[in-house]
Short mmCIF file of N, CA and C in Angstrom, two decimals:
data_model
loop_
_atom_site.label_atom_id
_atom_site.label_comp_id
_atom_site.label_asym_id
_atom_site.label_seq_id
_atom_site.Cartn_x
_atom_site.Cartn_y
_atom_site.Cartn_z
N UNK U 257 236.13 73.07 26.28
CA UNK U 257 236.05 71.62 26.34
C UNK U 257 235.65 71.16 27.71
N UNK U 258 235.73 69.72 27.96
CA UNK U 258 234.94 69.33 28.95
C UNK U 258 236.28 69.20 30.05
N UNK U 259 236.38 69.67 31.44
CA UNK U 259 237.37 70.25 32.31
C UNK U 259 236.86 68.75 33.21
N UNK U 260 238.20 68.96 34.24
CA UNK U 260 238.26 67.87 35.30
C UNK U 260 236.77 67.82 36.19
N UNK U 261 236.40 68.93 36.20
CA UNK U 261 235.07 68.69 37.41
C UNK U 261 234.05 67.71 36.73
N UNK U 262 234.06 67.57 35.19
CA UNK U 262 232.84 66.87 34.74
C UNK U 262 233.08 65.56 35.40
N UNK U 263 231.81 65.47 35.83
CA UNK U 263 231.66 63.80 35.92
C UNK U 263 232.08 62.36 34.98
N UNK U 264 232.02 62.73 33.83
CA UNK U 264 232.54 61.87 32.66
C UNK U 264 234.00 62.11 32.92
N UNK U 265 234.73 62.92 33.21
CA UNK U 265 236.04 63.10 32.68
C UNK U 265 236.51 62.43 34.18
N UNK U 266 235.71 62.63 35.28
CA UNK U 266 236.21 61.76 36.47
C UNK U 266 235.99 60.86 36.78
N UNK U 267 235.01 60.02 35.96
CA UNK U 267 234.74 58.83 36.34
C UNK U 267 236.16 58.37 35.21
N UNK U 268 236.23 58.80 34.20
CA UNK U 268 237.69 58.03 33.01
C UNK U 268 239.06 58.02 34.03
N UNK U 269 239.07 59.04 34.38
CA UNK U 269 240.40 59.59 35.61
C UNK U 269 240.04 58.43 36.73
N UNK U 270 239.27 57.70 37.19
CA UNK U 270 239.18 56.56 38.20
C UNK U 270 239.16 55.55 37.95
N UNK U 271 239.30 55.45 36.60
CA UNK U 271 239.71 54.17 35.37
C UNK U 271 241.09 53.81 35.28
N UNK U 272 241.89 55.06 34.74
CA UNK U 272 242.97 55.22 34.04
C UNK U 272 243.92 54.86 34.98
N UNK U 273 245.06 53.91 34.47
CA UNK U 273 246.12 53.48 35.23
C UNK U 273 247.45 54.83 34.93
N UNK U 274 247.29 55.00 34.28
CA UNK U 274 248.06 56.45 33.67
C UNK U 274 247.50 57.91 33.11
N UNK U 275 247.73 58.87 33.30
CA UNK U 275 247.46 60.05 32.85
C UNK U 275 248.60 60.82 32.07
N UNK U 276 248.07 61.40 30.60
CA UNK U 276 248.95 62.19 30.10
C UNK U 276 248.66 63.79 30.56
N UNK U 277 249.41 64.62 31.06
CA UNK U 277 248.89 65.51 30.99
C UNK U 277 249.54 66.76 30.07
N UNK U 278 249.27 67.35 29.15
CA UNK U 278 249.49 68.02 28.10
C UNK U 278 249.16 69.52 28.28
N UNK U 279 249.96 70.38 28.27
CA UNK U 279 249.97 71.75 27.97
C UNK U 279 250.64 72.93 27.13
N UNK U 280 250.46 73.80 27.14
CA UNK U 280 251.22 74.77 26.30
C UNK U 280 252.87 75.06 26.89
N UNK U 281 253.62 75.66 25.99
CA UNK U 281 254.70 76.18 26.51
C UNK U 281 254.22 77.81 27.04
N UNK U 282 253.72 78.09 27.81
CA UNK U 282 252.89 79.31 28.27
C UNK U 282 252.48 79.27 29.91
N UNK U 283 252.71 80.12 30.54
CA UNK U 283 252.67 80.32 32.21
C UNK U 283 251.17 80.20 32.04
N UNK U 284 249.72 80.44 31.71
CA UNK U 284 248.62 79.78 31.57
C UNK U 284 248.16 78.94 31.68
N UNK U 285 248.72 77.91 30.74
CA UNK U 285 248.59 76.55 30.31
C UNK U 285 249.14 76.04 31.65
N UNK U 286 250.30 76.69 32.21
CA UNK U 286 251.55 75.31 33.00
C UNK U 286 250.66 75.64 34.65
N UNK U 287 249.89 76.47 34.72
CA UNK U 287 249.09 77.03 35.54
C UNK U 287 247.98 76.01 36.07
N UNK U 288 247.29 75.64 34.89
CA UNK U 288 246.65 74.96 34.45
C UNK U 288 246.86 73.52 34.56
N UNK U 289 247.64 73.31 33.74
CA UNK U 289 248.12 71.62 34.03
C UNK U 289 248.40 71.41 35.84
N UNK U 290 248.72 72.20 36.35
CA UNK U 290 249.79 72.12 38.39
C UNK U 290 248.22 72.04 38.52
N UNK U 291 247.45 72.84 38.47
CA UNK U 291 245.63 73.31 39.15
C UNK U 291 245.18 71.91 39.18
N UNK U 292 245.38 71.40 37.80
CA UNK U 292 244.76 70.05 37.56
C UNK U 292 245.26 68.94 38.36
N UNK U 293 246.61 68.68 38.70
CA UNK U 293 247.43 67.72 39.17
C UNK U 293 246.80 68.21 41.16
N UNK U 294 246.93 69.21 41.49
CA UNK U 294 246.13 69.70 42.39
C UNK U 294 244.70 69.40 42.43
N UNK U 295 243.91 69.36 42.12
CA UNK U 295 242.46 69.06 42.20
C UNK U 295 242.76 67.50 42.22
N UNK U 296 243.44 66.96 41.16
CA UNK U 296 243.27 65.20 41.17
C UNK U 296 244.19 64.55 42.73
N UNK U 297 245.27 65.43 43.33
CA UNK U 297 246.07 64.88 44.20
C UNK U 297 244.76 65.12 45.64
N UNK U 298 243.88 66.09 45.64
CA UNK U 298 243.10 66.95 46.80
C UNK U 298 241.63 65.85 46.86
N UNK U 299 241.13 64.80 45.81
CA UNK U 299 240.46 64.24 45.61
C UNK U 299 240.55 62.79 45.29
N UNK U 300 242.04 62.58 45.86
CA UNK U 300 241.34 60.54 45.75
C UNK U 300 242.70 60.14 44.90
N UNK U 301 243.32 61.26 43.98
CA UNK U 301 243.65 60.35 42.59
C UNK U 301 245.32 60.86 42.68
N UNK U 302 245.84 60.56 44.17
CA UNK U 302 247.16 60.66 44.34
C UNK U 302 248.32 59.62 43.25
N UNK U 303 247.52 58.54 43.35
CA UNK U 303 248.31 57.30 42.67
C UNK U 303 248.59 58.39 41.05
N UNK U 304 247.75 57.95 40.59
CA UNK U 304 247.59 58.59 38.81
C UNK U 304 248.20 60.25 39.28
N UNK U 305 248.25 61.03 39.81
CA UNK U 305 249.50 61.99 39.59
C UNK U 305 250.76 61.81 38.93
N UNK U 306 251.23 60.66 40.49
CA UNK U 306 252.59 59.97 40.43
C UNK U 306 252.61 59.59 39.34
N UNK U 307 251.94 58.96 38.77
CA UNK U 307 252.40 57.80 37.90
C UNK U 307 251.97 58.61 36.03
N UNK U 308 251.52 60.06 36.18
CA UNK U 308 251.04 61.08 35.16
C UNK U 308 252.76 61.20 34.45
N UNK U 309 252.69 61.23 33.08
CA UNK U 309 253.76 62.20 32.52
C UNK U 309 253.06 63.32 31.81
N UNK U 310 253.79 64.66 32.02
CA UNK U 310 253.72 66.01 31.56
C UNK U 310 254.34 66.35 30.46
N UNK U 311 253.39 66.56 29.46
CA UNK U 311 253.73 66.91 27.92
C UNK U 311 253.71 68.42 27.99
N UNK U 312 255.06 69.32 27.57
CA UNK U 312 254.59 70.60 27.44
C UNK U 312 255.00 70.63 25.33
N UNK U 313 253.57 70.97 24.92
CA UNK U 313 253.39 70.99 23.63
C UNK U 313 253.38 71.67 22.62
N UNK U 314 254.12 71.96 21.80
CA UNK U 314 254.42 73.00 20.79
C UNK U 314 255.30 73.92 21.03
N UNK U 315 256.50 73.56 21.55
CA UNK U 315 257.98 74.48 22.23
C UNK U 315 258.24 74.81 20.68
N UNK U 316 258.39 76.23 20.48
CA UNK U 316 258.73 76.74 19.85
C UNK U 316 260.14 77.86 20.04
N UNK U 317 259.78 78.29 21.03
CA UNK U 317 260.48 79.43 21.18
C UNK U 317 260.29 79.40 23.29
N UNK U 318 261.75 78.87 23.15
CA UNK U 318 262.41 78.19 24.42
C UNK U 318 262.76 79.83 25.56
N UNK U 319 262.86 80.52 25.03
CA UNK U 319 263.13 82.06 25.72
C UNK U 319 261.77 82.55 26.32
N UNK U 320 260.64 82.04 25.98
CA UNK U 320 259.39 82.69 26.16
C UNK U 320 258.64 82.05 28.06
N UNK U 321 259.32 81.11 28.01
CA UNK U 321 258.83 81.07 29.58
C UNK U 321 259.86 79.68 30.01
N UNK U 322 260.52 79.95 31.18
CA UNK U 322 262.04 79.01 31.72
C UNK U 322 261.08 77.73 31.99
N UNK U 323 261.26 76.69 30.51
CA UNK U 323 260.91 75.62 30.61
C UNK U 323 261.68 74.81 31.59
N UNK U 324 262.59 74.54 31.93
CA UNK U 324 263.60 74.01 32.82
C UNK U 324 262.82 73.99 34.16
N UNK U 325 262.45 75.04 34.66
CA UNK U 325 262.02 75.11 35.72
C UNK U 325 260.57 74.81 35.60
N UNK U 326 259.44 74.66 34.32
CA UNK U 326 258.50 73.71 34.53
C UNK U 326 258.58 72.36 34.13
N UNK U 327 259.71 71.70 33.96
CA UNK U 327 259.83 70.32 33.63
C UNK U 327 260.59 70.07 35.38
N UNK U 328 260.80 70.83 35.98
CA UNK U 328 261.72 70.49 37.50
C UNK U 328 260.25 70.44 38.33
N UNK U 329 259.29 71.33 37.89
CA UNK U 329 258.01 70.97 39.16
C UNK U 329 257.43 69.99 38.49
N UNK U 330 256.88 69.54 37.71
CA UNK U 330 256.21 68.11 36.95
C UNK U 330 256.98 67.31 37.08
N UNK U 331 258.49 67.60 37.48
CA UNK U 331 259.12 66.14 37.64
C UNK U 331 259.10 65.59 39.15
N UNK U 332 259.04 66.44 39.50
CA UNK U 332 258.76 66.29 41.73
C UNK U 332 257.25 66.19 41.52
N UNK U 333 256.57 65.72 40.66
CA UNK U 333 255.13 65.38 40.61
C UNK U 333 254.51 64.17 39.63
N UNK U 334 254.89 64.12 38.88
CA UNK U 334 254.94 62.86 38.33
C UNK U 334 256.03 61.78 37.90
N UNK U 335 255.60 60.99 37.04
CA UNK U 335 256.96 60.05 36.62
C UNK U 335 257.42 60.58 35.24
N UNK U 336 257.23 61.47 34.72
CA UNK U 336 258.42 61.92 33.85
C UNK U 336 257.77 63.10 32.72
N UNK U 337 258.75 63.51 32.73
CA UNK U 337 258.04 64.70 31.55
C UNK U 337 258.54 64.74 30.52
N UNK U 338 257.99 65.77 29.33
CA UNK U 338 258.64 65.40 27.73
C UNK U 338 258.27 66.48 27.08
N UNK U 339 259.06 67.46 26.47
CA UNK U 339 258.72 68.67 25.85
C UNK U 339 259.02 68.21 24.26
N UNK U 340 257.60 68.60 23.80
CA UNK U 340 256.99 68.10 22.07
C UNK U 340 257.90 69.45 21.23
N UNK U 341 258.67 69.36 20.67
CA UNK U 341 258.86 70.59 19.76
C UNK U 341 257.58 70.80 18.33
N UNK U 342 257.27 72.21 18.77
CA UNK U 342 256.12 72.77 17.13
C UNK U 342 257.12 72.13 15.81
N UNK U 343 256.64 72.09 14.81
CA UNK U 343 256.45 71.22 14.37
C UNK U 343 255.47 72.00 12.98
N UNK U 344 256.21 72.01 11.37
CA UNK U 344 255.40 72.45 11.00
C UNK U 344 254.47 71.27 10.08
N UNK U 345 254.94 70.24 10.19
CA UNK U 345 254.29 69.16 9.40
C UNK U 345 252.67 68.93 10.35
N UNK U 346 252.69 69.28 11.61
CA UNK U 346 251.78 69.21 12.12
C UNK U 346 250.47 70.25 11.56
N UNK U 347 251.25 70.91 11.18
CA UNK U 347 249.88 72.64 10.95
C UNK U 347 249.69 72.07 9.07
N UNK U 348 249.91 71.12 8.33
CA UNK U 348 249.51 70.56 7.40
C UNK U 348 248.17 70.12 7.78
N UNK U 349 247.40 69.96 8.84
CA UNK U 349 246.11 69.65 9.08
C UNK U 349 245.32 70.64 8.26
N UNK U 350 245.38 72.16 8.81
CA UNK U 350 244.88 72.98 8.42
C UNK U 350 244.69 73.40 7.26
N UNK U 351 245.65 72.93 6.34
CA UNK U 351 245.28 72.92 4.61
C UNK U 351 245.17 71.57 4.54
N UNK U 352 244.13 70.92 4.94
CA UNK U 352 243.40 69.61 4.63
C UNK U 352 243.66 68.13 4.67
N UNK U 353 245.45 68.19 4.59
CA UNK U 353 246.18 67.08 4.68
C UNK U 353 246.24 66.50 6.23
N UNK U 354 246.44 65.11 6.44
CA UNK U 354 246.57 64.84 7.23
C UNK U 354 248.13 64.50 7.67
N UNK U 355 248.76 64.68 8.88
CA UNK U 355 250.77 64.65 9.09
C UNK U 355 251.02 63.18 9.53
N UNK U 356 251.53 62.95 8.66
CA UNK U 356 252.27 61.73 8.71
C UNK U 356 253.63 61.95 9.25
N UNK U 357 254.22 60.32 10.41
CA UNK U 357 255.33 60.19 11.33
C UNK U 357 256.59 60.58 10.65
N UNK U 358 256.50 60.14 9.03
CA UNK U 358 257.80 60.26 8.82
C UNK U 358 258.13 62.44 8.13
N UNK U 359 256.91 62.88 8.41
CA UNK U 359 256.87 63.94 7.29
C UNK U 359 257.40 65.06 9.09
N UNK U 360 257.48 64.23 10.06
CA UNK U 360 258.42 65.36 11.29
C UNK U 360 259.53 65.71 10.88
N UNK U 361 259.55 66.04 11.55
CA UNK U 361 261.26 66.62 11.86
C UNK U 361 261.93 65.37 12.88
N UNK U 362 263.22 64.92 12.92
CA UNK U 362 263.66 64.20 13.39
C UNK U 362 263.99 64.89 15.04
N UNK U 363 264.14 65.99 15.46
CA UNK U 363 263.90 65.93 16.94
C UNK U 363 262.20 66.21 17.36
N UNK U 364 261.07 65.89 16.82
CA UNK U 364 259.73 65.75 17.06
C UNK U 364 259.56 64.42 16.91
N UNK U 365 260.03 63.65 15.78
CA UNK U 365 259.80 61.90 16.08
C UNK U 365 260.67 61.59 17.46
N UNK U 366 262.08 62.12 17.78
CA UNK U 366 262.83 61.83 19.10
C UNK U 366 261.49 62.03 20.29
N UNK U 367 261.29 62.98 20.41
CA UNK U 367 260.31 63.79 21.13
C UNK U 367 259.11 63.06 21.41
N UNK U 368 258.45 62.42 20.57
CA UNK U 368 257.25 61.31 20.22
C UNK U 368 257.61 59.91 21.33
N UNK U 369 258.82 59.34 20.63
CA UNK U 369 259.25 58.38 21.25
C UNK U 369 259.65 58.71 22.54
N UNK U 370 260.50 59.46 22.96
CA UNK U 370 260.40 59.55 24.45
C UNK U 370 259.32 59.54 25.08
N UNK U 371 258.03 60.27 24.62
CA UNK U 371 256.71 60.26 25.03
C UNK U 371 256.27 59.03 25.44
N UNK U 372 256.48 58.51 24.09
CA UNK U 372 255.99 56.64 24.32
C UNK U 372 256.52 55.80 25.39
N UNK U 373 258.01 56.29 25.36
CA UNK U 373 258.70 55.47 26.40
C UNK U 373 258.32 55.79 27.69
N UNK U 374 258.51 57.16 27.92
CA UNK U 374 257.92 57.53 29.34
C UNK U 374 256.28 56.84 29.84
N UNK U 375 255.95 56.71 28.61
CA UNK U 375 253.94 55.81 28.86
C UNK U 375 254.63 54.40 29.55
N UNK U 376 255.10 53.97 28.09
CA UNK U 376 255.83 52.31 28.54
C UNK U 376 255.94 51.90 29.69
N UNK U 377 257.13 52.80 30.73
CA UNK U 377 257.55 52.12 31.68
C UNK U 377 256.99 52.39 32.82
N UNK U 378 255.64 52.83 32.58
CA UNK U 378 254.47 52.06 33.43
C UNK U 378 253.92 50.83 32.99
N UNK U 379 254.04 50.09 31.94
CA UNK U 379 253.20 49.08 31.82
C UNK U 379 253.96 47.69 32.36
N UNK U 380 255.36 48.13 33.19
CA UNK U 380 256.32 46.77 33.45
C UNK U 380 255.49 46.69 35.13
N UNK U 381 254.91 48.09 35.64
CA UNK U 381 254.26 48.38 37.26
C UNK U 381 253.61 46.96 37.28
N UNK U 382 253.49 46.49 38.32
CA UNK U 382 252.51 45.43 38.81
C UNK U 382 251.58 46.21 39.22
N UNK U 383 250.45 45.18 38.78
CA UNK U 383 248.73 46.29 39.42
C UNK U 383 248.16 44.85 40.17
N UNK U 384 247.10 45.58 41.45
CA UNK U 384 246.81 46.64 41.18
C UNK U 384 247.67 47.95 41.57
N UNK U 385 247.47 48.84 41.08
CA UNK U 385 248.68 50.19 41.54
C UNK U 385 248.51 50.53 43.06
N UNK U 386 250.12 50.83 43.43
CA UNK U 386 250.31 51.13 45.10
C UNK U 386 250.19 52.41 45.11
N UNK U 387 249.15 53.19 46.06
CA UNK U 387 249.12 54.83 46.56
C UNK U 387 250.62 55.15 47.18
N UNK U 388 251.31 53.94 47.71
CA UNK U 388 252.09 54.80 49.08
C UNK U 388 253.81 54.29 47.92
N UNK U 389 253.62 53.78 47.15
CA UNK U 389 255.07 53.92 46.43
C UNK U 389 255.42 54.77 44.86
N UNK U 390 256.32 55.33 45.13
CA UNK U 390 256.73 55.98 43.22
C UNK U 390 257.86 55.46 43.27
N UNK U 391 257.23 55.25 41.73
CA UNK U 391 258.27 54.39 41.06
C UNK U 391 259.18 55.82 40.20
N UNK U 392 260.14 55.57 39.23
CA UNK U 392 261.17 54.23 39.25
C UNK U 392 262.20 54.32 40.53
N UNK U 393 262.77 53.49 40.08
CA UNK U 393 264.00 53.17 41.01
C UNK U 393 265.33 54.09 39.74
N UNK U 394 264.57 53.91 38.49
CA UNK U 394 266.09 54.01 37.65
C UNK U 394 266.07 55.79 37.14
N UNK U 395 266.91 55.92 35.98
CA UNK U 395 267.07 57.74 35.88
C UNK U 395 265.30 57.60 34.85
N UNK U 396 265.18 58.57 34.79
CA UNK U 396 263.79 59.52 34.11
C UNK U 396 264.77 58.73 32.43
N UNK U 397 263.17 58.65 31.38
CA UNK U 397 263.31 58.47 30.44
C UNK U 397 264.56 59.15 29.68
N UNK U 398 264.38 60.91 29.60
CA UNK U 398 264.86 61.71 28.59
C UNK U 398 266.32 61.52 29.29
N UNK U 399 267.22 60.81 30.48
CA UNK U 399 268.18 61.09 30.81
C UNK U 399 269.11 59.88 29.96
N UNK U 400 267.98 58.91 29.87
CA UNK U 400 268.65 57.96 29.18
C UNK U 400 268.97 58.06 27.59
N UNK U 401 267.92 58.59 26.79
CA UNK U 401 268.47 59.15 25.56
C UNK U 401 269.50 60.03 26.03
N UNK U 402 269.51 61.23 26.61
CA UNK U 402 270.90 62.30 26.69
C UNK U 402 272.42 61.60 27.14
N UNK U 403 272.17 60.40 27.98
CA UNK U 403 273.19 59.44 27.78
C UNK U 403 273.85 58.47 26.29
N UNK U 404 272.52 58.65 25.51
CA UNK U 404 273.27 58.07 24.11
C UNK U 404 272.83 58.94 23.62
N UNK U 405 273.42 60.57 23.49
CA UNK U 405 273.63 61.33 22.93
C UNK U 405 272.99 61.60 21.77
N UNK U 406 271.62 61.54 22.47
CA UNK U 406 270.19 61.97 21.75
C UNK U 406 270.10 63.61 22.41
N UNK U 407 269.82 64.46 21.81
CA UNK U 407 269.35 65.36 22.21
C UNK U 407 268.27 66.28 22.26
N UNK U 408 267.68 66.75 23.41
CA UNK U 408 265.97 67.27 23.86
C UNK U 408 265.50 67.90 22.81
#
């Protein structure tokens, strides 16, 4: 697919008031996503780091690489992170159907919505966006569900 150096994908990245950035549960992928947050922090696009949340996508099998410790470096790098659990209503694509919200699993809709929320509470930021401040002031999204005893 088309990578950060393209010109199209950096002129969208000098647009975007927010960045999702999305990877595997895999030392590759999480390789990958830091490289990227690196190239965009080394070139101009310090603000949109900060203000990036880190999706690690399709956690299946939590033993296979110490997610903990890649949601602790994406969190000293952006404003919040959110691990998607796999999901088999999703792989219904592949035999032709398309996955509908309610056909998840109820900790993948949790999972969704935290996503959303973590987008959200950039849109309360006043713009235009400040390089020299990160926000919030308050706890990270997922701390506030684990306070009403939602769980990751």
């Amino acid at each position: 697919g088309t990578g950060i150096l393209d010109s199209s994908v950096q002129g969208l990245v000098a647009e975007a008031d927010e960045l999702i950035v999305v990877m595997p549960p895999a030392l590759d992928g999480v390789r990958v996503a830091a490289a990227t947050l690196d190239w965009l922090d080394e070139h101009g696009y310090a603000p949109q780091v900060r203000r990036a949340v880190a999706v690690i996508n399709a956690v299946q099998d939590e033993r296979v690489i110490r997610l903990d410790r890649v949601e602790e470096h994406f969190a000293r790098r952006c404003a919040g992170t959110v691990r998607i659990p796999w999901d088999p209503a999703l792989q219904a694509e592949a035999a032709g159907s398309a996955a509908r919200v309610g056909d998840l699993r109820p900790a993948t809709r949790q999972a969704y919505l935290r996503l959303a929320a973590a987008v959200a509470d950039d849109f309360a930021a006043p713009g235009p966006r400040s390089s020299d401040v990160r926000r919030p002031e308050y706890a990270p999204v997922h701390d506030l569900f684990e306070q009403e005893g939602v769980s990751r």
